[in-house]
Coordinates of C-alpha atoms in Angstrom, one line a residue:
Chain O
M27 CA -4.2 -22.4 0.7
Q28 CA -1.5 -19.7 1.0
R29 CA 2.1 -20.4 0.4
E30 CA 5.0 -18.0 0.7
V31 CA 8.4 -18.1 -1.0
M32 CA 11.4 -16.2 0.3
F33 CA 14.1 -15.2 -2.2
A34 CA 17.2 -14.0 -0.6
G35 CA 20.8 -13.1 -1.6
F36 CA 23.1 -10.2 -2.4
G37 CA 21.8 -7.1 -4.0
G38 CA 22.5 -7.5 -7.7
Q39 CA 21.8 -11.2 -7.9
G40 CA 18.4 -10.6 -9.4
I41 CA 16.5 -11.5 -6.2
L42 CA 13.6 -9.1 -6.8
L43 CA 13.2 -10.2 -10.4
S44 CA 13.1 -13.9 -9.5
G45 CA 10.2 -13.1 -7.2
K46 CA 8.4 -11.0 -9.7
I47 CA 8.6 -13.7 -12.4
L48 CA 7.2 -16.3 -9.9
A49 CA 4.4 -13.8 -9.0
E50 CA 3.6 -13.2 -12.7
A51 CA 3.5 -17.0 -13.4
A52 CA 1.1 -17.6 -10.4
M53 CA -1.1 -14.7 -11.6
A54 CA -1.2 -16.3 -15.1
E55 CA -2.6 -19.5 -13.4
G56 CA -5.4 -17.4 -11.9
L57 CA -4.0 -17.4 -8.4
E58 CA -3.9 -14.4 -6.0
V59 CA -0.4 -13.0 -5.4
A60 CA 1.5 -10.4 -3.4
W61 CA 5.2 -9.5 -3.9
I62 CA 6.9 -7.8 -1.0
P63 CA 10.5 -6.5 -1.3
S64 CA 13.0 -5.6 1.3
Y65 CA 13.2 -1.8 0.7
G66 CA 15.4 1.0 1.8
P67 CA 19.1 1.6 1.5
E68 CA 19.6 -1.7 -0.5
M69 CA 22.6 -1.6 -3.0
R70 CA 24.7 -3.9 -5.1
G71 CA 26.6 -6.2 -2.8
G72 CA 24.2 -5.6 0.1
T73 CA 21.5 -7.9 1.2
A74 CA 18.2 -8.2 -0.7
Y75 CA 15.2 -10.4 -0.2
C76 CA 11.6 -10.5 -1.3
L77 CA 8.6 -12.6 -0.3
V78 CA 6.0 -13.8 -2.7
A79 CA 2.7 -15.0 -1.3
I80 CA 0.5 -17.2 -3.6
S81 CA -3.0 -18.3 -2.7
D82 CA -6.2 -19.6 -4.2
Q83 CA -8.0 -17.1 -1.8
P84 CA -7.7 -13.3 -1.5
I85 CA -4.5 -12.7 0.4
G86 CA -5.1 -11.4 3.9
S87 CA -1.8 -10.9 5.6
P88 CA 1.1 -11.2 3.1
I89 CA 3.6 -10.8 6.0
V90 CA 4.7 -14.0 7.5
R91 CA 7.4 -15.0 9.9
T92 CA 7.5 -18.6 8.7
P93 CA 7.5 -18.8 4.9
S94 CA 6.8 -22.1 3.2
H95 CA 9.9 -22.1 1.0
L96 CA 13.3 -20.5 0.6
V97 CA 15.6 -19.8 -2.3
A98 CA 19.0 -18.9 -0.8
M99 CA 21.5 -17.3 -3.1
N100 CA 24.2 -16.6 -0.5
R101 CA 25.3 -17.9 2.8
P102 CA 24.0 -15.1 5.1
S103 CA 20.5 -15.6 3.6
L104 CA 20.6 -19.3 4.3
V105 CA 21.7 -18.8 7.9
K106 CA 19.1 -16.1 8.5
F107 CA 16.0 -17.7 6.9
A108 CA 16.6 -21.5 6.9
P109 CA 15.4 -21.9 10.5
T110 CA 12.2 -20.0 9.7
I111 CA 10.9 -22.2 6.9
K112 CA 7.9 -24.3 7.6
P113 CA 8.4 -28.1 7.8
G114 CA 7.9 -29.8 4.5
G115 CA 9.1 -26.7 2.5
V116 CA 11.7 -26.6 -0.2
I117 CA 15.0 -24.9 0.4
V118 CA 17.1 -24.3 -2.7
I119 CA 20.8 -23.6 -1.9
N120 CA 23.2 -21.9 -4.3
S121 CA 26.0 -24.5 -3.6
S122 CA 28.4 -22.6 -5.8
I123 CA 29.0 -20.1 -3.0
I124 CA 27.3 -21.7 0.0
D125 CA 29.4 -24.5 1.6
I126 CA 26.9 -25.3 4.4
G127 CA 23.4 -26.9 4.4
S128 CA 20.2 -25.8 6.0
N129 CA 20.7 -28.1 9.0
R130 CA 17.1 -29.1 8.7
S131 CA 15.9 -32.7 8.4
D132 CA 12.2 -31.8 8.0
V133 CA 12.5 -29.9 4.7
D134 CA 13.3 -30.8 1.1
E135 CA 16.8 -29.4 0.6
L136 CA 18.0 -29.0 -2.9
R137 CA 21.7 -28.0 -3.5
V138 CA 22.3 -26.6 -7.0
P139 CA 25.5 -24.8 -8.1
V140 CA 23.4 -22.1 -9.8
T141 CA 26.3 -19.6 -10.2
D142 CA 28.5 -22.2 -11.9
I143 CA 25.7 -23.3 -14.1
A144 CA 25.0 -19.7 -15.2
K145 CA 28.7 -19.1 -15.9
E146 CA 28.9 -22.2 -18.1
L147 CA 25.8 -20.9 -20.0
G148 CA 27.8 -17.7 -20.6
N149 CA 26.4 -15.1 -18.1
V150 CA 26.6 -15.3 -14.3
R151 CA 23.6 -13.0 -14.1
A152 CA 21.3 -15.8 -15.2
A153 CA 22.0 -17.6 -11.8
N154 CA 18.7 -16.3 -10.4
I155 CA 16.7 -17.9 -13.2
V156 CA 18.6 -21.2 -12.7
A157 CA 17.7 -21.1 -9.0
L158 CA 14.1 -20.1 -9.6
S159 CA 13.6 -22.8 -12.3
A160 CA 15.1 -25.4 -10.0
F161 CA 12.7 -24.3 -7.2
V162 CA 9.6 -24.3 -9.5
A163 CA 10.6 -27.8 -10.8
R164 CA 11.0 -29.1 -7.3
S165 CA 8.0 -27.4 -5.6
R166 CA 5.6 -27.3 -8.6
I167 CA 4.2 -24.2 -7.0
V168 CA 3.2 -23.3 -10.6
G169 CA 3.0 -25.4 -13.7
L170 CA 6.3 -25.7 -15.7
E171 CA 4.7 -24.6 -18.9
T172 CA 3.2 -21.5 -17.4
F173 CA 6.5 -20.8 -15.8
K174 CA 8.5 -21.2 -19.0
N175 CA 6.0 -18.9 -20.9
T176 CA 6.3 -16.3 -18.1
V177 CA 10.1 -16.2 -18.4
D178 CA 9.8 -16.0 -22.2
V179 CA 7.5 -13.0 -21.9
E180 CA 9.7 -11.3 -19.3
F181 CA 12.8 -11.4 -21.5
A182 CA 10.9 -10.7 -24.8
K183 CA 11.7 -7.1 -24.0
K184 CA 15.4 -7.9 -23.8
P185 CA 16.2 -10.0 -26.8
D186 CA 19.9 -10.2 -26.0
L187 CA 19.1 -12.0 -22.7
R188 CA 16.2 -14.1 -23.9
S189 CA 18.1 -17.2 -25.1
I190 CA 20.4 -17.5 -22.2
N191 CA 17.6 -17.2 -19.7
L192 CA 15.5 -19.8 -21.5
A193 CA 18.7 -22.0 -21.4
A194 CA 18.9 -21.2 -17.7
V195 CA 15.3 -22.4 -17.2
E196 CA 16.1 -25.8 -18.7
A197 CA 19.4 -26.1 -16.8
G198 CA 17.6 -25.3 -13.5
I199 CA 14.8 -27.8 -14.2
S200 CA 17.2 -30.6 -15.1
A201 CA 19.4 -29.9 -12.0
A202 CA 16.3 -30.2 -9.8
L203 CA 15.1 -33.4 -11.4
K204 CA 18.6 -34.9 -11.5
D205 CA 19.0 -34.4 -7.7
R206 CA 15.8 -36.3 -6.9
Chain D
M1 CA -7.8 -4.5 -19.9
G2 CA -6.8 -7.4 -17.7
K3 CA -5.0 -7.4 -14.4
V4 CA -1.3 -6.3 -14.3
L5 CA 1.2 -6.9 -11.5
M6 CA 2.2 -3.5 -10.2
K7 CA 3.9 -1.9 -7.2
G8 CA 1.6 0.2 -5.1
N9 CA 3.5 3.4 -5.7
E10 CA 3.5 2.9 -9.5
A11 CA -0.1 1.9 -9.5
I12 CA -1.0 5.1 -7.6
A13 CA 0.9 7.1 -10.1
E14 CA -0.8 5.4 -13.1
A15 CA -4.2 5.8 -11.4
A16 CA -3.7 9.5 -11.2
V17 CA -2.9 9.8 -14.9
R18 CA -6.0 7.7 -15.7
A19 CA -8.1 9.9 -13.4
G20 CA -7.2 12.8 -15.6
C21 CA -4.6 14.5 -13.5
L22 CA -1.8 15.8 -15.7
N23 CA 0.1 17.9 -13.1
Y24 CA 2.4 16.4 -10.5
F25 CA 4.9 18.3 -8.4
A26 CA 7.0 16.5 -5.7
Y27 CA 10.2 16.1 -3.8
P28 CA 11.5 12.5 -3.4
I29 CA 11.4 10.6 -0.1
T30 CA 11.4 6.9 0.8
P31 CA 9.2 4.8 0.7
Q32 CA 7.2 6.5 -2.1
S33 CA 9.9 7.8 -4.5
E34 CA 8.7 5.4 -7.2
I35 CA 5.6 7.6 -7.7
A36 CA 7.9 10.4 -8.8
E37 CA 10.1 8.1 -10.8
Y38 CA 7.2 6.7 -12.6
L39 CA 5.6 10.0 -13.4
S40 CA 8.8 11.6 -14.6
R41 CA 8.6 9.1 -17.4
R42 CA 4.8 8.8 -17.8
L43 CA 3.5 12.4 -17.6
P44 CA 5.6 13.7 -20.6
E45 CA 4.0 10.9 -22.7
V46 CA 0.5 12.3 -22.1
G47 CA 1.4 16.0 -22.3
G48 CA 1.4 16.5 -18.5
V49 CA 3.7 18.4 -16.2
F50 CA 6.2 16.7 -14.0
L51 CA 8.2 19.0 -11.7
Q52 CA 10.6 18.2 -8.9
G53 CA 10.5 21.1 -6.4
E54 CA 13.4 22.3 -4.4
S55 CA 11.7 21.2 -1.2
E56 CA 8.3 19.9 0.2
V57 CA 7.6 23.5 1.4
A58 CA 7.9 24.7 -2.2
V59 CA 5.9 21.8 -3.6
G60 CA 3.0 22.6 -1.2
Y61 CA 2.7 26.1 -2.6
M62 CA 3.1 24.8 -6.2
I63 CA 0.1 22.6 -5.6
F64 CA -1.8 25.7 -4.2
G65 CA -0.9 27.7 -7.3
A66 CA -1.9 25.1 -9.8
S67 CA -5.1 24.3 -7.9
G68 CA -6.0 28.0 -7.5
C69 CA -5.6 28.3 -11.3
G70 CA -8.2 25.5 -11.8
Q71 CA -5.9 22.6 -12.6
R72 CA -6.1 19.1 -11.4
V73 CA -2.9 18.5 -9.5
F74 CA -1.5 16.1 -6.9
T75 CA 1.7 15.3 -5.0
S76 CA 3.0 12.5 -2.9
T77 CA 5.4 12.4 0.0
S78 CA 6.1 10.6 3.2
S79 CA 5.7 11.8 6.8
P80 CA 8.4 14.4 7.3
G81 CA 7.6 15.8 3.8
F82 CA 3.9 16.1 4.7
S83 CA 4.8 18.0 7.8
L84 CA 6.7 20.5 5.6
M85 CA 3.7 20.8 3.3
S86 CA 1.2 21.2 6.1
E87 CA 1.4 25.0 6.1
A88 CA 0.4 25.1 2.4
V89 CA -2.3 22.4 3.0
S90 CA -3.9 24.8 5.6
Y91 CA -3.9 27.7 3.0
I92 CA -5.3 25.4 0.3
T93 CA -8.1 24.3 2.6
G94 CA -8.8 27.8 3.7
A95 CA -8.9 29.0 0.1
E96 CA -11.2 26.1 -0.8
C97 CA -9.0 24.6 -3.5
P98 CA -9.2 21.0 -4.6
A99 CA -6.0 19.0 -4.6
V100 CA -4.9 15.4 -3.8
F101 CA -2.1 14.5 -1.4
V102 CA -0.6 11.0 -1.0
N103 CA 1.2 10.3 2.3
I104 CA 3.0 6.9 2.3
V105 CA 3.6 7.1 6.0
R106 CA 6.9 6.1 7.6
G107 CA 7.6 5.6 11.3
G108 CA 8.2 8.7 13.4
P109 CA 8.5 11.1 15.2
G110 CA 11.3 13.0 13.4
L111 CA 13.1 11.0 10.8
G112 CA 11.9 7.7 12.4
G113 CA 12.2 4.8 10.0
I114 CA 11.0 3.8 6.6
L115 CA 9.0 0.7 7.5
P116 CA 5.2 0.5 7.5
S117 CA 3.6 2.8 10.0
Q118 CA 0.3 4.5 10.8
A119 CA 1.9 7.1 13.0
D120 CA 0.4 10.0 11.1
Y121 CA -3.2 9.2 11.9
F122 CA -3.7 12.3 14.1
Q123 CA -2.0 14.5 11.6
A124 CA -4.1 13.2 8.8
V125 CA -7.6 13.3 10.4
K126 CA -7.3 16.2 12.8
G127 CA -6.2 18.8 10.3
G128 CA -2.4 18.6 10.4
G129 CA -1.6 22.3 9.8
H130 CA -2.9 25.4 11.7
G131 CA -6.5 26.4 11.7
D132 CA -9.9 24.7 11.9
Y133 CA -10.0 22.3 9.0
H134 CA -10.1 18.7 7.9
L135 CA -9.0 16.7 4.9
L136 CA -11.1 14.0 3.4
V137 CA -8.8 11.0 4.2
M138 CA -8.9 7.6 2.6
A139 CA -6.8 4.6 3.7
P140 CA -6.4 1.7 1.2
D141 CA -5.7 -1.8 2.4
G142 CA -4.0 -3.0 -0.8
V143 CA -2.8 -1.9 -4.2
Q144 CA -6.2 -2.4 -5.9
E145 CA -8.0 -0.2 -3.4
A146 CA -5.2 2.4 -3.6
V147 CA -5.9 2.6 -7.3
E148 CA -9.6 3.0 -6.8
M149 CA -9.2 5.6 -4.0
M150 CA -6.7 7.5 -6.1
M151 CA -9.1 7.7 -9.0
M152 CA -12.0 8.7 -6.7
A153 CA -9.9 11.4 -5.0
F154 CA -9.9 14.0 -7.8
P155 CA -13.7 14.2 -8.3
L156 CA -14.1 14.2 -4.5
A157 CA -11.6 17.0 -4.1
E158 CA -13.5 19.0 -6.7
K159 CA -16.9 18.2 -5.2
Y160 CA -15.9 19.7 -1.9
R161 CA -13.3 22.1 -3.1
N162 CA -11.1 20.6 -0.3
P163 CA -7.9 18.6 -0.4
V164 CA -8.2 14.8 -0.3
L165 CA -5.5 12.8 1.4
I166 CA -4.6 9.2 0.6
L167 CA -2.9 7.6 3.6
G168 CA -0.8 4.5 2.9
D169 CA 2.3 3.0 4.3
G170 CA 5.5 1.3 3.0
L171 CA 3.8 -2.0 2.5
I172 CA 1.0 -0.5 0.3
G173 CA 3.7 1.5 -1.6
Q174 CA 6.3 -1.2 -2.1
M175 CA 4.2 -4.3 -2.5
M176 CA 3.2 -5.6 -5.9
E177 CA -0.3 -7.0 -6.4
P178 CA -2.5 -7.6 -9.5
V179 CA -4.5 -4.5 -10.3
E180 CA -6.9 -3.2 -12.8
F181 CA -7.9 0.4 -13.5
P182 CA -11.7 0.7 -13.5
E183 CA -12.9 2.5 -16.6
N184 CA -15.9 3.8 -14.6
L185 CA -13.6 5.7 -12.3
R186 CA -12.2 7.9 -15.0
S187 CA -13.4 11.5 -14.7
E188 CA -13.0 14.8 -16.4
P189 CA -11.9 17.9 -14.4
T190 CA -15.0 20.0 -13.4
N191 CA -15.5 23.5 -14.7
K192 CA -14.0 25.9 -12.2
D193 CA -14.9 29.2 -13.9
D194 CA -17.0 30.3 -11.0
W195 CA -14.1 30.5 -8.5
A196 CA -10.6 29.7 -9.9
S197 CA -8.2 32.4 -11.2
N198 CA -8.0 30.7 -14.5
G199 CA -7.9 33.8 -16.7
M200 CA -10.9 36.0 -17.6
A201 CA -10.3 35.7 -21.3
T202 CA -11.7 32.1 -21.3
R203 CA -14.8 33.1 -19.2
N204 CA -17.8 35.0 -20.2
S205 CA -17.6 37.2 -17.0
D206 CA -16.5 40.7 -16.1
T207 CA -15.9 39.7 -12.4
P208 CA -12.4 38.6 -11.5
N209 CA -12.2 35.5 -9.3
L210 CA -10.1 35.8 -6.1
V211 CA -8.6 32.8 -4.4
K212 CA -7.7 33.6 -0.8
S213 CA -7.7 32.4 2.8
L214 CA -7.5 35.9 4.5
F215 CA -10.7 37.1 6.2
L216 CA -10.0 40.0 8.5
D217 CA -13.6 40.8 9.3
P218 CA -14.5 38.6 12.3
R219 CA -18.0 37.9 11.0
A220 CA -16.8 37.0 7.6
L221 CA -14.2 34.6 9.0
N222 CA -16.7 32.9 11.3
D223 CA -19.1 32.6 8.3
H224 CA -16.2 31.1 6.3
N225 CA -15.5 28.5 9.0
L226 CA -19.2 27.7 9.3
K227 CA -19.2 27.0 5.6
L228 CA -16.1 24.7 6.0
K229 CA -17.9 22.9 8.9
A230 CA -20.9 22.3 6.7
K231 CA -18.7 20.7 4.1
Y232 CA -17.2 18.3 6.7
E233 CA -20.7 17.4 7.8
R234 CA -21.7 16.8 4.2
M235 CA -18.7 14.5 3.8
M236 CA -20.0 12.4 6.7
R237 CA -23.5 12.2 5.1
E238 CA -22.4 11.5 1.5
D239 CA -18.9 10.1 1.3
L240 CA -18.3 8.0 4.4
R241 CA -16.8 4.6 3.5
Y242 CA -16.1 1.5 5.6
E243 CA -16.2 -2.3 5.4
A244 CA -17.9 -4.5 7.9
Y245 CA -16.2 -7.9 8.0
N246 CA -17.7 -11.0 9.6
A247 CA -20.0 -8.5 11.3
D248 CA -23.2 -10.4 10.8
T249 CA -22.1 -13.1 13.3
D250 CA -22.5 -13.2 17.1
Y251 CA -19.0 -12.1 17.5
Q252 CA -17.5 -11.8 21.0
A253 CA -14.9 -9.1 20.1
L254 CA -15.0 -6.3 17.6
I255 CA -11.8 -5.1 15.9
V256 CA -11.4 -1.7 14.4
S257 CA -8.4 -1.5 12.1
F258 CA -7.5 0.1 8.7
G259 CA -5.0 -0.2 5.9
T260 CA -2.1 -2.7 6.2
M261 CA -3.0 -3.6 9.8
S262 CA -6.5 -4.6 8.8
R263 CA -5.2 -7.2 6.4
V264 CA -3.4 -9.0 9.2
C265 CA -6.6 -8.8 11.3
R266 CA -8.6 -10.2 8.5
T267 CA -6.4 -13.3 8.4
A268 CA -6.6 -13.6 12.2
I269 CA -10.4 -13.4 12.0
D270 CA -10.6 -16.1 9.4
A271 CA -8.3 -18.4 11.5
L272 CA -10.2 -17.7 14.7
K273 CA -13.4 -18.6 12.9
R274 CA -12.0 -22.0 12.1
Q275 CA -11.3 -22.5 15.8
G276 CA -14.9 -21.6 16.6
I277 CA -14.3 -18.0 17.8
E278 CA -16.2 -15.2 16.0
V279 CA -14.7 -11.8 15.7
G280 CA -16.1 -8.9 13.8
M281 CA -14.3 -6.0 12.2
I282 CA -15.1 -2.5 11.1
R283 CA -12.4 -1.3 8.6
P284 CA -12.7 2.5 8.1
Q285 CA -11.9 3.2 4.4
T286 CA -12.4 6.9 5.1
L287 CA -10.6 7.9 8.3
F288 CA -12.2 11.3 8.0
P289 CA -15.2 11.2 7.9
F290 CA -14.9 8.4 10.5
P291 CA -17.5 5.6 10.7
E292 CA -18.4 6.4 14.3
K293 CA -22.1 5.4 14.0
A294 CA -21.2 2.0 12.4
I295 CA -18.6 1.3 15.2
H296 CA -21.1 2.3 17.9
E297 CA -23.8 0.0 16.6
A298 CA -21.3 -2.9 16.0
A299 CA -19.9 -2.5 19.5
I300 CA -23.3 -2.6 21.3
R301 CA -24.2 -5.9 19.7
P302 CA -25.2 -8.1 22.7
S303 CA -22.6 -10.8 22.0
C304 CA -19.8 -8.3 21.8
K305 CA -17.7 -8.1 25.0
V306 CA -14.7 -5.9 24.0
V307 CA -13.6 -3.5 21.2
L308 CA -10.0 -3.6 20.0
S309 CA -8.4 -0.7 18.1
I310 CA -5.4 -2.3 16.3
E311 CA -3.1 0.1 14.6
L312 CA 0.5 0.7 13.6
N313 CA 1.1 3.5 16.2
M314 CA 0.8 4.0 19.9
G315 CA -3.0 4.4 20.0
Q316 CA -4.2 7.3 17.9
M317 CA -7.4 5.9 16.2
L318 CA -8.1 4.5 19.7
E319 CA -9.4 8.0 20.7
D320 CA -11.9 8.1 17.8
V321 CA -13.0 4.5 18.6
Q322 CA -13.5 5.4 22.2
R323 CA -15.5 8.4 21.1
A324 CA -17.6 6.2 18.9
V325 CA -18.2 3.5 21.5
L326 CA -19.1 6.1 24.2
G327 CA -18.2 3.8 27.1
E328 CA -20.7 1.1 26.2
R329 CA -17.9 -1.5 26.0
P330 CA -14.3 -1.6 27.1
V331 CA -11.9 -0.4 24.3
H332 CA -8.3 -1.5 24.2
W333 CA -5.4 -0.6 21.9
H334 CA -2.9 -2.9 20.4
G335 CA -0.1 -2.0 18.0
N336 CA 3.5 -1.5 17.1
A337 CA 5.1 1.7 16.0
G338 CA 8.6 0.5 15.0
G339 CA 7.9 -1.0 11.6
D340 CA 7.3 -4.6 12.7
I341 CA 3.8 -5.6 11.7
P342 CA 2.1 -7.8 14.3
S343 CA 1.4 -11.3 12.9
P344 CA -2.0 -12.9 12.6
E345 CA -0.9 -15.2 15.5
D346 CA -0.2 -12.1 17.6
I347 CA -3.7 -10.9 16.9
M348 CA -5.3 -14.3 17.6
D349 CA -3.5 -14.4 21.0
L350 CA -4.6 -10.9 21.8
V351 CA -8.3 -11.6 21.0
K352 CA -8.2 -14.8 23.1
S353 CA -6.6 -12.9 26.1
F354 CA -9.8 -10.9 26.3
L355 CA -12.3 -13.7 26.0

């Protein structure tokens, strides 16, 4: 079965990296993956999104109009993509800066103040990892242990960011489980 | 080495290095600039030459110069850039120099847009520049195949002493997929002492080599063109590549599609199969030489009612598909040339509308 996750927000919020980490984690579980960015004149403060397709079969068309899940880091992203998500999907909303809901009763909506949580941890730039972790904990699209290892490997190259991102993983997971 | 997650553009760049190409000259243009960015870092690590030209026109002739001196060399660009290079490509082909070009196609004409497109099909397969020539054109449908075609491109260019073109699009270039770099596709540059102007000091010969495309004698020029023609016929015999998908069934419709568009068709074919509708597909991997015999034979299968040429342009490969089918079945085009890729559902609806 193929599932797709849309990550969307402002340029600079780490959207593309969130998607890449999820794709790496799925690959580590032996699944087929494709990561597709929005590309072109994207810049800090502009819009950015990427789609990650994960499947147990070779991926035919990675381009879908109705993704399975959404991680919305800002309000325009939620407004744009929430109506397209397949019924039963998970929608993670960055409630620190989004004051509306998905307006969907057929999805699993998870509101997490990821920007505030990242600020409390000491670096607002870890908000993407909080959101991704909350999403993974809620959807279980990949195993939590695989996911944690993947984040660890990703930030092994950047030792000054490693501990805060590992803390962001734990904070995101507990936020997702607390809400349930 | 296991699989790594890589962007198509970066994987193409790495594949060239692993294929033994240490010279890359280019001018940046979206959606393939990551190839240049990657090689600006990577080539110095392996003692190669990275050079950003002042324009695509200049880059085309830098490629001609390096190739004429016997070096493995490649460049990458996107549609308007390839137009600018096309004069040099004609000279390179006329002078029978091997070189590899990558065109990560964007929408056109003119500046067009940067989203996935196959609008340069005619330019790629019918020559592109002036004169009577063809490139060997390969079109990957994903990052892994882009790597493999890139690694095959250099020995093929040297086998034919003719440029090879890899035709991709923004999806192939920008998408990340797991890839591996097959060891068996590594190759060493061939010895070019018999034709390249690579310096007489290194050769045991008193005869200078001359690399040229000028033949003022009419018989000599005709003979030269006959020699080129024989090469293109040999490509058809020896290096034609295509994939037949779901083609051993009693399909009612045959799709011909390549590259990114063929991935969508593959998903549609699988979904239609689950609904009890069989559809076959011929996916050309080489666009020149074109698998016309395979398409003809697949089209005249008794169960097949219609042939669909599905492409990200306004119907260019359609003409080659019609030429292959030779009127034995109706041939229809479907596509989009704005950057929106038709969905599998669109293709399913299209197929059903003909059955």
